[in-house]
Amino acid sequence: RSGKLTPSQVAKNIIAVLEDCNKSTPPLRAIVQWDQEQIMLMAEASTARYRNKCTLSYLDGIPVCLKEEFKVVPYHHRAGTVYLGTEPETEDATVAKKLREAGAIIIGVSNMHELGTGTTGCNPNRYHKIPRNPYKPNHFTGGSSSGSAAAANVWGFFAGLCPVAIGTDGGGSVRIPASFCGVVGLKGTFGRISCHGSLPLSYSTVSAGPICTSVADAAIVYSILAEPDPLYPYGLKQPKATLSGMCASDLKGLKLGVDWTFFEACDAEVLSICEKAVEHLQSLGASIVEVSLPEMEEVRVAHVICILSEMRDFLQPDFNKHFQEMNLETRANLALASQFTALDYITANRQRTRSMRFLQEIFTTVNCILTPAVPCTAPRIFESDLLTGSSDMTFAVRSMRFMQLANFTGIPGLVVPVGYSTTGLPISFQVMAKWWDEAVLLRIGLKLEQFRYQTKKPSIYYDILA
């Protein structure tokens, strides 16, 4: 607004960064498709709007990227594969359309775990390669919105102009990579943000959401994207999205639920920082209430049955026709999914009804449920992962521990970085709320940011305002 900088200048810087970061050793691989001409067209249009004082929204001129799971003109809709999206897209997903209408500059599409089938972000195929964690390039970003989390961290980290990245989350796919890369990730209530134009990999567990470097930025993006979409029936009956009370000076009157047995099942370093974060929220006037989250082991199994069965159903033709072109881990997961029966799927959905009922009761006594985000920090990348990929079921199960409840029942979840391990990797905290109450998550998120006494600069970092 001051005119000291224009979107066109920022766009030129970003193009230089995109050229540089994929030539680096190792290549960052956050953005996998981009087009210089497209970026400059959007930036110049935004620069003219700023000059004429007729900007479209807070996102006007702000660089954004979308996970390759979304259709974005004119890029290939590959969803992390080598065989999908043979032709460039001619139609935008709803979120891409909304971002364009808000004046944002779409800088390209971001890397992802092939077909969203894992939580590391490891994708060794020729179009994607493995995105690198900005804090430690020999560690994973987390997945499946891997490139989105890396991109949100690397550009403009200290400059206050962080590109927004959009991901999807069916088993922690926004929140796990956001946690591993030290940024904010919001999974909206199921249906809150339209997934029309993304691959319907798991239609009952996936929500879309922003990955940003601050809670305020996440709130801005949420307020622009969250509304009913006639093309996406799951969110048609939603109440109006608000940010009411988000900026309250304290947390007085809020009751925050913690199931300590569940909460404490994480690495000692993660636990220590997350316990202090709970104390911080308490010091701001919130009351901490001990709650019991029932049947969490059943939730874990039922969520896996639902997400894998739905993916297997949608990808059945691909599994038959493109089996040889899939990564080994994708093949293994889809083969495992073929062992589930209709009876398993029905039983899992009965569990969902039970779990939603339990949560309805819990949310009559508390406003939120607190957990660590992920029980551990980002895992290391080994040489063999670059060639054959990585398949570690123990890690996948563990990384989703605190994520599955929100995916399975559709409640919203927010992760916020709260500290670092002794090796310098980010540690994050999660807040979940009742359906459609994202505003209270953002209110608590702002206070969690104050708890983080320092924000370390990642080792891979570009200043796009330079």
C-alpha positions as CSV (number, residue, x, y, z in Angstrom):
1,R,0.0,0.0,0.0
2,S,2.9,2.4,0.8
3,G,4.2,1.9,-2.8
4,K,7.7,1.0,-1.5
5,L,7.4,-2.3,-3.3
6,T,5.1,-3.6,-6.0
7,P,3.7,-7.1,-6.6
8,S,5.6,-7.1,-9.9
9,Q,8.9,-6.6,-8.1
10,V,8.0,-9.4,-5.7
11,A,7.1,-11.7,-8.6
12,K,10.4,-11.1,-10.3
13,N,12.2,-12.0,-7.1
14,I,10.1,-15.2,-6.8
15,I,10.9,-16.2,-10.4
16,A,14.6,-15.8,-9.6
17,V,14.1,-17.9,-6.4
18,L,12.2,-20.6,-8.4
19,E,15.1,-20.8,-10.9
20,D,17.7,-20.9,-8.1
21,C,16.1,-23.3,-5.6
22,N,15.7,-26.2,-8.1
23,K,19.3,-25.8,-9.2
24,S,20.6,-26.0,-5.6
25,T,22.2,-29.1,-4.1
26,P,20.0,-30.8,-3.1
27,P,17.2,-29.2,-5.1
28,L,14.4,-27.9,-2.8
29,R,11.5,-29.3,-5.0
30,A,8.8,-27.4,-3.2
31,I,7.1,-26.0,-6.4
32,V,7.0,-28.6,-9.1
33,Q,5.2,-26.6,-11.9
34,W,5.4,-22.9,-12.5
35,D,5.2,-20.5,-15.5
36,Q,7.0,-17.2,-15.6
37,E,4.5,-15.6,-18.0
38,Q,1.5,-16.5,-15.8
39,I,3.1,-15.2,-12.6
40,M,4.0,-11.8,-14.2
41,L,0.6,-11.4,-15.8
42,M,-1.1,-11.7,-12.4
43,A,1.5,-9.6,-10.7
44,E,1.2,-6.8,-13.2
45,A,-2.6,-6.7,-12.9
46,S,-2.2,-6.5,-9.1
47,T,0.4,-3.7,-9.4
48,A,-2.1,-1.7,-11.5
49,R,-4.8,-2.2,-8.8
50,Y,-2.5,-1.0,-6.1
51,R,-1.6,2.0,-8.2
52,N,-5.3,2.8,-8.8
53,K,-6.2,2.1,-5.1
54,C,-8.7,-0.6,-6.1
55,T,-7.3,-3.8,-4.6
56,L,-9.6,-6.8,-4.4
57,S,-8.8,-8.2,-0.9
58,Y,-6.0,-8.6,1.7
59,L,-4.5,-11.3,-0.6
60,D,-4.2,-9.0,-3.6
61,G,-0.6,-9.3,-4.8
62,I,0.3,-12.0,-2.3
63,P,2.1,-15.0,-3.7
64,V,0.3,-18.3,-3.2
65,C,0.8,-21.9,-4.3
66,L,-1.6,-24.9,-4.3
67,K,-0.9,-28.6,-3.8
68,E,-0.8,-30.5,-7.1
69,E,-4.0,-32.3,-5.9
70,F,-6.0,-29.2,-7.1
71,K,-6.7,-28.3,-10.6
72,V,-4.9,-25.1,-11.5
73,V,-4.9,-23.6,-15.0
74,P,-2.6,-24.1,-17.0
75,Y,-0.7,-26.7,-15.0
76,H,-0.9,-30.5,-15.2
77,H,-3.2,-32.1,-12.5
78,R,-0.8,-34.9,-11.7
79,A,-1.5,-35.4,-7.9
80,G,2.1,-36.6,-7.4
81,T,2.0,-39.2,-10.1
82,V,3.7,-39.6,-13.5
83,Y,0.6,-40.9,-15.3
84,L,-2.2,-38.4,-14.4
85,G,-2.7,-34.9,-15.9
86,T,-1.3,-35.7,-19.4
87,E,-2.9,-32.4,-20.7
88,P,-2.7,-28.9,-19.1
89,E,-5.8,-28.0,-17.0
90,T,-8.4,-25.8,-18.6
91,E,-10.5,-25.3,-15.4
92,D,-9.6,-24.1,-11.9
93,A,-10.6,-25.9,-8.7
94,T,-12.9,-23.7,-6.6
95,V,-10.0,-22.6,-4.2
96,A,-7.8,-21.6,-7.1
97,K,-10.7,-19.6,-8.6
98,K,-11.3,-17.9,-5.2
99,L,-7.6,-17.0,-4.8
100,R,-7.6,-15.5,-8.3
101,E,-10.7,-13.5,-7.6
102,A,-9.0,-12.2,-4.4
103,G,-6.1,-11.0,-6.5
104,A,-3.5,-13.4,-5.3
105,I,-0.6,-14.4,-7.5
106,I,-0.6,-18.1,-8.0
107,I,3.1,-18.9,-8.4
108,G,2.6,-22.6,-9.3
109,V,1.6,-26.0,-7.9
110,S,3.5,-27.6,-5.0
111,N,5.0,-31.1,-4.6
112,M,3.0,-33.8,-2.8
113,H,3.3,-37.4,-1.7
114,E,2.1,-39.6,-4.6
115,L,-1.8,-39.7,-4.4
116,G,-1.6,-38.5,-0.8
117,T,-0.7,-42.1,0.3
118,G,1.9,-41.3,3.0
119,T,3.0,-38.8,5.7
120,T,6.7,-38.3,4.8
121,G,6.4,-36.4,1.5
122,C,8.8,-38.9,-0.1
123,N,8.1,-39.0,-3.8
124,P,11.0,-40.4,-5.9
125,N,9.3,-40.2,-9.3
126,R,10.7,-38.2,-12.2
127,Y,8.3,-35.2,-12.1
128,H,8.5,-34.7,-8.3
129,K,11.6,-35.9,-6.4
130,I,11.8,-35.4,-2.7
131,P,11.0,-31.9,-1.2
132,R,13.5,-30.8,1.5
133,N,12.8,-29.6,5.0
134,P,13.9,-25.9,5.1
135,Y,15.4,-26.5,8.6
136,K,17.4,-29.5,7.7
137,P,17.6,-30.5,4.0
138,N,18.5,-34.1,4.9
139,H,15.1,-34.5,6.6
140,F,11.6,-34.9,5.2
141,T,9.0,-32.2,5.1
142,G,6.2,-34.5,6.1
143,G,3.2,-35.2,3.8
144,S,1.2,-35.4,1.9
145,S,1.1,-31.6,1.4
146,S,4.9,-31.6,1.4
147,G,5.8,-28.9,-1.1
148,S,3.1,-26.6,0.4
149,A,4.7,-26.6,3.8
150,A,8.3,-26.2,2.4
151,A,7.1,-23.3,0.2
152,A,5.3,-21.5,3.1
153,N,8.5,-21.6,5.1
154,V,11.2,-20.8,2.6
155,W,10.0,-17.5,1.1
156,G,9.8,-14.3,2.9
157,F,10.0,-15.9,6.4
158,F,11.2,-12.8,8.2
159,A,9.8,-10.3,5.7
160,G,6.3,-10.6,6.9
161,L,5.1,-11.5,3.4
162,C,4.8,-15.2,3.5
163,P,3.3,-16.9,0.5
164,V,0.2,-18.8,1.4
165,A,0.1,-22.5,0.5
166,I,-3.1,-24.5,0.2
167,G,-3.1,-28.2,1.1
168,T,-5.6,-31.0,1.7
169,D,-5.8,-33.1,4.9
170,G,-7.3,-36.6,5.1
171,G,-5.0,-38.0,7.8
172,G,-2.9,-35.0,8.8
173,S,-1.7,-34.0,5.3
174,V,-1.8,-30.3,6.1
175,R,-1.0,-30.5,9.8
176,I,1.9,-33.0,9.7
177,P,4.1,-31.1,7.1
178,A,3.2,-27.8,8.7
179,S,4.4,-29.2,12.0
180,F,7.6,-30.6,10.6
181,C,8.4,-27.4,8.7
182,G,7.6,-25.1,11.6
183,V,4.6,-23.2,10.1
184,V,0.9,-22.9,10.9
185,G,-1.5,-25.4,9.3
186,L,-5.3,-25.2,9.5
187,K,-7.6,-28.2,8.6
188,G,-11.1,-26.7,8.4
189,T,-14.2,-28.5,9.5
190,F,-15.2,-31.2,7.0
191,G,-16.9,-29.3,4.1
192,R,-15.9,-25.8,5.3
193,I,-13.5,-25.1,2.4
194,S,-14.5,-26.5,-1.0
195,C,-12.5,-29.5,-2.3
196,H,-14.2,-29.2,-5.8
197,G,-11.6,-29.6,-8.4
198,S,-9.2,-31.7,-6.2
199,L,-8.9,-35.4,-6.6
200,P,-11.6,-37.1,-4.5
201,L,-9.2,-39.5,-2.9
202,S,-11.1,-40.0,0.3
203,Y,-14.4,-38.2,0.2
204,S,-15.3,-38.6,3.9
205,T,-12.1,-37.7,5.6
206,V,-10.4,-34.9,3.5
207,S,-10.6,-31.2,4.3
208,A,-8.7,-28.4,2.6
209,G,-6.8,-25.7,4.5
210,P,-4.1,-23.1,4.4
211,I,-0.4,-23.4,5.5
212,C,1.1,-20.1,6.4
213,T,3.8,-18.6,8.6
214,S,1.4,-16.9,11.0
215,V,-2.0,-17.5,12.5
216,A,-3.2,-14.1,11.3
217,D,-2.3,-15.0,7.7
218,A,-4.1,-18.4,8.1
219,A,-7.2,-16.4,9.4
220,I,-7.2,-14.1,6.4
221,V,-7.0,-17.0,3.9
222,Y,-9.6,-19.0,5.9
223,S,-12.0,-16.0,5.8
224,I,-11.7,-15.8,2.0
225,L,-12.0,-19.5,1.2
226,A,-14.5,-20.7,3.8
227,E,-18.0,-20.6,2.4
228,P,-20.5,-22.9,0.7
229,D,-19.8,-24.0,-2.9
230,P,-22.7,-25.2,-5.0
231,L,-20.3,-27.6,-6.7
232,Y,-19.3,-29.2,-3.3
233,P,-22.4,-30.6,-1.5
234,Y,-20.6,-31.5,1.8
235,G,-20.4,-27.9,2.9
236,L,-23.7,-26.5,1.7
237,K,-25.4,-26.3,5.1
238,Q,-22.5,-24.7,6.9
239,P,-23.0,-21.7,9.3
240,K,-21.3,-18.5,8.2
241,A,-17.6,-18.4,8.9
242,T,-16.6,-15.8,11.5
243,L,-13.4,-14.6,13.2
244,S,-15.3,-13.4,16.2
245,G,-13.4,-13.0,19.4
246,M,-10.2,-14.0,17.7
247,C,-8.2,-11.0,18.9
248,A,-9.4,-11.0,22.5
249,S,-6.6,-9.9,24.9
250,D,-6.8,-13.1,27.0
251,L,-8.3,-16.6,27.1
252,K,-10.6,-16.0,30.1
253,G,-13.8,-18.1,30.0
254,L,-12.3,-20.8,27.7
255,K,-12.2,-24.4,28.9
256,L,-9.4,-26.4,27.2
257,G,-9.7,-30.2,27.5
258,V,-6.6,-32.5,27.8
259,D,-6.6,-36.3,27.9
260,W,-3.2,-36.6,29.6
261,T,-2.7,-40.3,28.8
262,F,-3.3,-39.6,25.1
263,F,-1.3,-36.3,25.2
264,E,1.8,-37.8,26.8
265,A,2.4,-40.6,24.2
266,C,5.2,-38.6,22.4
267,D,8.9,-38.0,22.4
268,A,10.2,-36.5,25.7
269,E,11.4,-33.3,23.9
270,V,8.0,-32.8,22.3
271,L,6.2,-33.5,25.6
272,S,8.3,-31.0,27.6
273,I,7.6,-28.1,25.2
274,C,3.9,-29.0,24.7
275,E,3.3,-29.2,28.5
276,K,4.8,-25.7,28.8
277,A,2.5,-24.5,26.1
278,V,-0.5,-25.8,28.1
279,E,0.8,-23.8,31.1
280,H,1.1,-20.7,28.9
281,L,-2.5,-20.9,27.8
282,Q,-3.5,-21.4,31.5
283,S,-1.6,-18.3,32.5
284,L,-3.7,-16.3,30.0
285,G,-6.9,-17.2,31.9
286,A,-8.0,-20.4,30.2
287,S,-9.0,-23.3,32.5
288,I,-7.5,-26.7,31.8
289,V,-10.0,-29.5,32.1
290,E,-9.1,-33.2,32.2
291,V,-11.1,-35.1,29.7
292,S,-11.2,-38.7,28.5
293,L,-11.1,-39.3,24.7
294,P,-12.8,-42.8,24.5
295,E,-11.9,-45.6,22.1
296,M,-8.9,-43.9,20.5
297,E,-7.5,-47.2,19.4
298,E,-10.8,-48.0,17.6
299,V,-10.7,-44.5,16.0
300,R,-7.2,-45.1,14.7
301,V,-8.1,-48.4,13.1
302,A,-11.5,-47.2,11.8
303,H,-9.9,-44.1,10.2
304,V,-7.3,-46.1,8.4
305,I,-10.1,-48.5,7.1
306,C,-12.2,-45.5,5.9
307,I,-9.4,-43.5,4.2
308,L,-7.7,-46.5,2.5
309,S,-11.0,-48.1,1.4
310,E,-12.2,-44.9,-0.2
311,M,-8.8,-44.4,-1.9
312,R,-8.8,-47.9,-3.2
313,D,-12.3,-47.5,-4.5
314,F,-11.5,-44.3,-6.4
315,L,-8.1,-45.6,-7.6
316,Q,-9.3,-49.1,-8.6
317,P,-8.9,-48.3,-12.4
318,D,-5.5,-46.7,-11.8
319,F,-4.3,-49.7,-9.7
320,N,-5.3,-52.1,-12.6
321,K,-4.0,-49.9,-15.4
322,H,-1.0,-47.9,-14.0
323,F,0.3,-50.3,-11.3
324,Q,3.8,-50.3,-12.8
325,E,4.0,-46.5,-12.9
326,M,3.1,-46.1,-9.2
327,N,5.6,-45.7,-6.4
328,L,6.3,-48.9,-4.4
329,E,4.7,-47.4,-1.2
330,T,1.5,-46.5,-3.1
331,R,1.2,-50.0,-4.5
332,A,1.7,-51.5,-1.0
333,N,-0.9,-49.2,0.6
334,L,-3.5,-49.9,-2.1
335,A,-2.8,-53.6,-2.0
336,L,-3.3,-53.5,1.8
337,A,-6.6,-51.6,1.2
338,S,-7.9,-54.3,-1.0
339,Q,-7.9,-56.6,2.0
340,F,-10.6,-54.6,3.8
341,T,-14.2,-55.9,3.3
342,A,-17.5,-54.1,3.1
343,L,-18.1,-55.3,6.6
344,D,-14.9,-53.6,7.8
345,Y,-16.0,-50.3,6.1
346,I,-19.5,-50.4,7.7
347,T,-18.1,-51.2,11.1
348,A,-15.6,-48.3,10.8
349,N,-18.4,-45.9,9.9
350,R,-20.4,-47.1,13.0
351,Q,-17.4,-46.2,15.0
352,R,-17.4,-42.8,13.4
353,T,-21.0,-42.2,14.6
354,R,-20.0,-43.3,18.1
355,S,-16.9,-41.0,18.1
356,M,-18.9,-38.0,16.9
357,R,-21.4,-38.6,19.7
358,F,-18.6,-38.8,22.3
359,L,-17.2,-35.5,21.0
360,Q,-20.6,-33.8,21.1
361,E,-20.7,-34.6,24.8
362,I,-17.1,-33.5,25.4
363,F,-17.7,-30.2,23.6
364,T,-20.6,-29.4,26.0
365,T,-17.9,-29.2,28.8
366,V,-14.9,-27.8,26.9
367,N,-14.3,-25.4,24.0
368,C,-11.2,-27.2,22.7
369,I,-9.1,-30.3,22.9
370,L,-5.3,-29.8,23.2
371,T,-2.6,-32.3,22.0
372,P,0.9,-32.2,20.6
373,A,0.8,-31.9,16.8
374,V,3.1,-34.9,15.9
375,P,4.7,-37.1,18.5
376,C,8.2,-36.7,17.0
377,T,10.2,-34.4,14.7
378,A,10.8,-34.7,11.0
379,P,12.5,-38.0,10.1
380,R,15.8,-38.3,8.2
381,I,16.1,-38.9,4.4
382,F,18.3,-41.9,3.5
383,E,20.0,-42.4,0.1
384,S,17.8,-45.3,-0.8
385,D,14.7,-43.1,-0.3
386,L,15.8,-41.0,-3.3
387,L,15.7,-44.0,-5.6
388,T,13.0,-46.3,-4.3
389,G,11.0,-44.2,-1.9
390,S,10.3,-44.9,1.7
391,S,7.7,-47.1,3.3
392,D,7.7,-47.1,7.1
393,M,4.3,-48.2,8.5
394,T,5.4,-47.7,12.1
395,F,6.3,-44.0,11.4
396,A,3.1,-43.5,9.3
397,V,0.9,-44.8,12.2
398,R,2.8,-42.8,14.8
399,S,2.9,-39.5,12.8
400,M,-1.0,-39.6,12.5
401,R,-1.6,-40.3,16.2
402,F,-2.9,-36.9,17.1
403,M,-4.3,-36.2,13.6
404,Q,-6.9,-39.0,13.0
405,L,-9.6,-37.9,15.4
406,A,-10.2,-34.6,13.5
407,N,-10.2,-36.3,10.1
408,F,-12.4,-39.2,11.2
409,T,-15.1,-37.0,12.9
410,G,-14.7,-33.9,10.7
411,I,-13.8,-31.4,13.5
412,P,-11.3,-28.6,12.7
413,G,-7.7,-28.6,13.9
414,L,-4.9,-26.0,14.0
415,V,-1.2,-26.7,14.4
416,V,1.2,-23.9,15.6
417,P,5.0,-24.2,16.0
418,V,5.9,-23.8,19.7
419,G,9.7,-24.6,19.8
420,Y,12.6,-26.7,18.5
421,S,14.3,-29.9,19.3
422,T,18.0,-29.9,20.4
423,T,18.9,-30.7,16.8
424,G,17.0,-27.6,15.6
425,L,13.9,-29.2,14.1
426,P,10.5,-27.6,14.7
427,I,8.0,-28.9,17.3
428,S,4.3,-28.0,17.1
429,F,1.1,-28.0,19.2
430,Q,-2.4,-28.8,18.1
431,V,-5.8,-27.4,19.1
432,M,-9.1,-29.0,17.9
433,A,-12.6,-27.5,18.4
434,K,-16.2,-28.4,17.7
435,W,-17.5,-28.4,14.2
436,W,-17.5,-25.0,12.5
437,D,-15.7,-23.3,15.4
438,E,-12.5,-22.4,13.6
439,A,-12.6,-18.9,15.2
440,V,-11.7,-20.3,18.7
441,L,-8.8,-22.2,17.2
442,L,-7.4,-19.0,15.7
443,R,-7.9,-17.1,19.0
444,I,-5.9,-19.7,20.9
445,G,-3.4,-20.0,18.0
446,L,-2.5,-16.3,18.3
447,K,-1.7,-16.9,22.0
448,L,0.4,-19.9,21.2
449,E,2.5,-17.8,18.9
450,Q,3.4,-15.5,21.8
451,F,4.6,-18.6,23.7
452,R,7.2,-19.3,21.1
453,Y,9.9,-16.9,22.4
454,Q,12.0,-17.2,19.2
455,T,11.5,-18.1,15.6
456,K,14.7,-19.6,14.2
457,K,15.6,-18.9,10.6
458,P,15.5,-22.0,8.5
459,S,18.7,-23.0,6.7
460,I,17.0,-22.8,3.3
461,Y,15.6,-19.3,3.2
462,Y,15.0,-16.7,0.5
463,D,14.0,-13.1,1.1
464,I,11.5,-12.2,-1.6
465,L,11.3,-8.6,-0.5
466,A,15.0,-8.0,-1.1
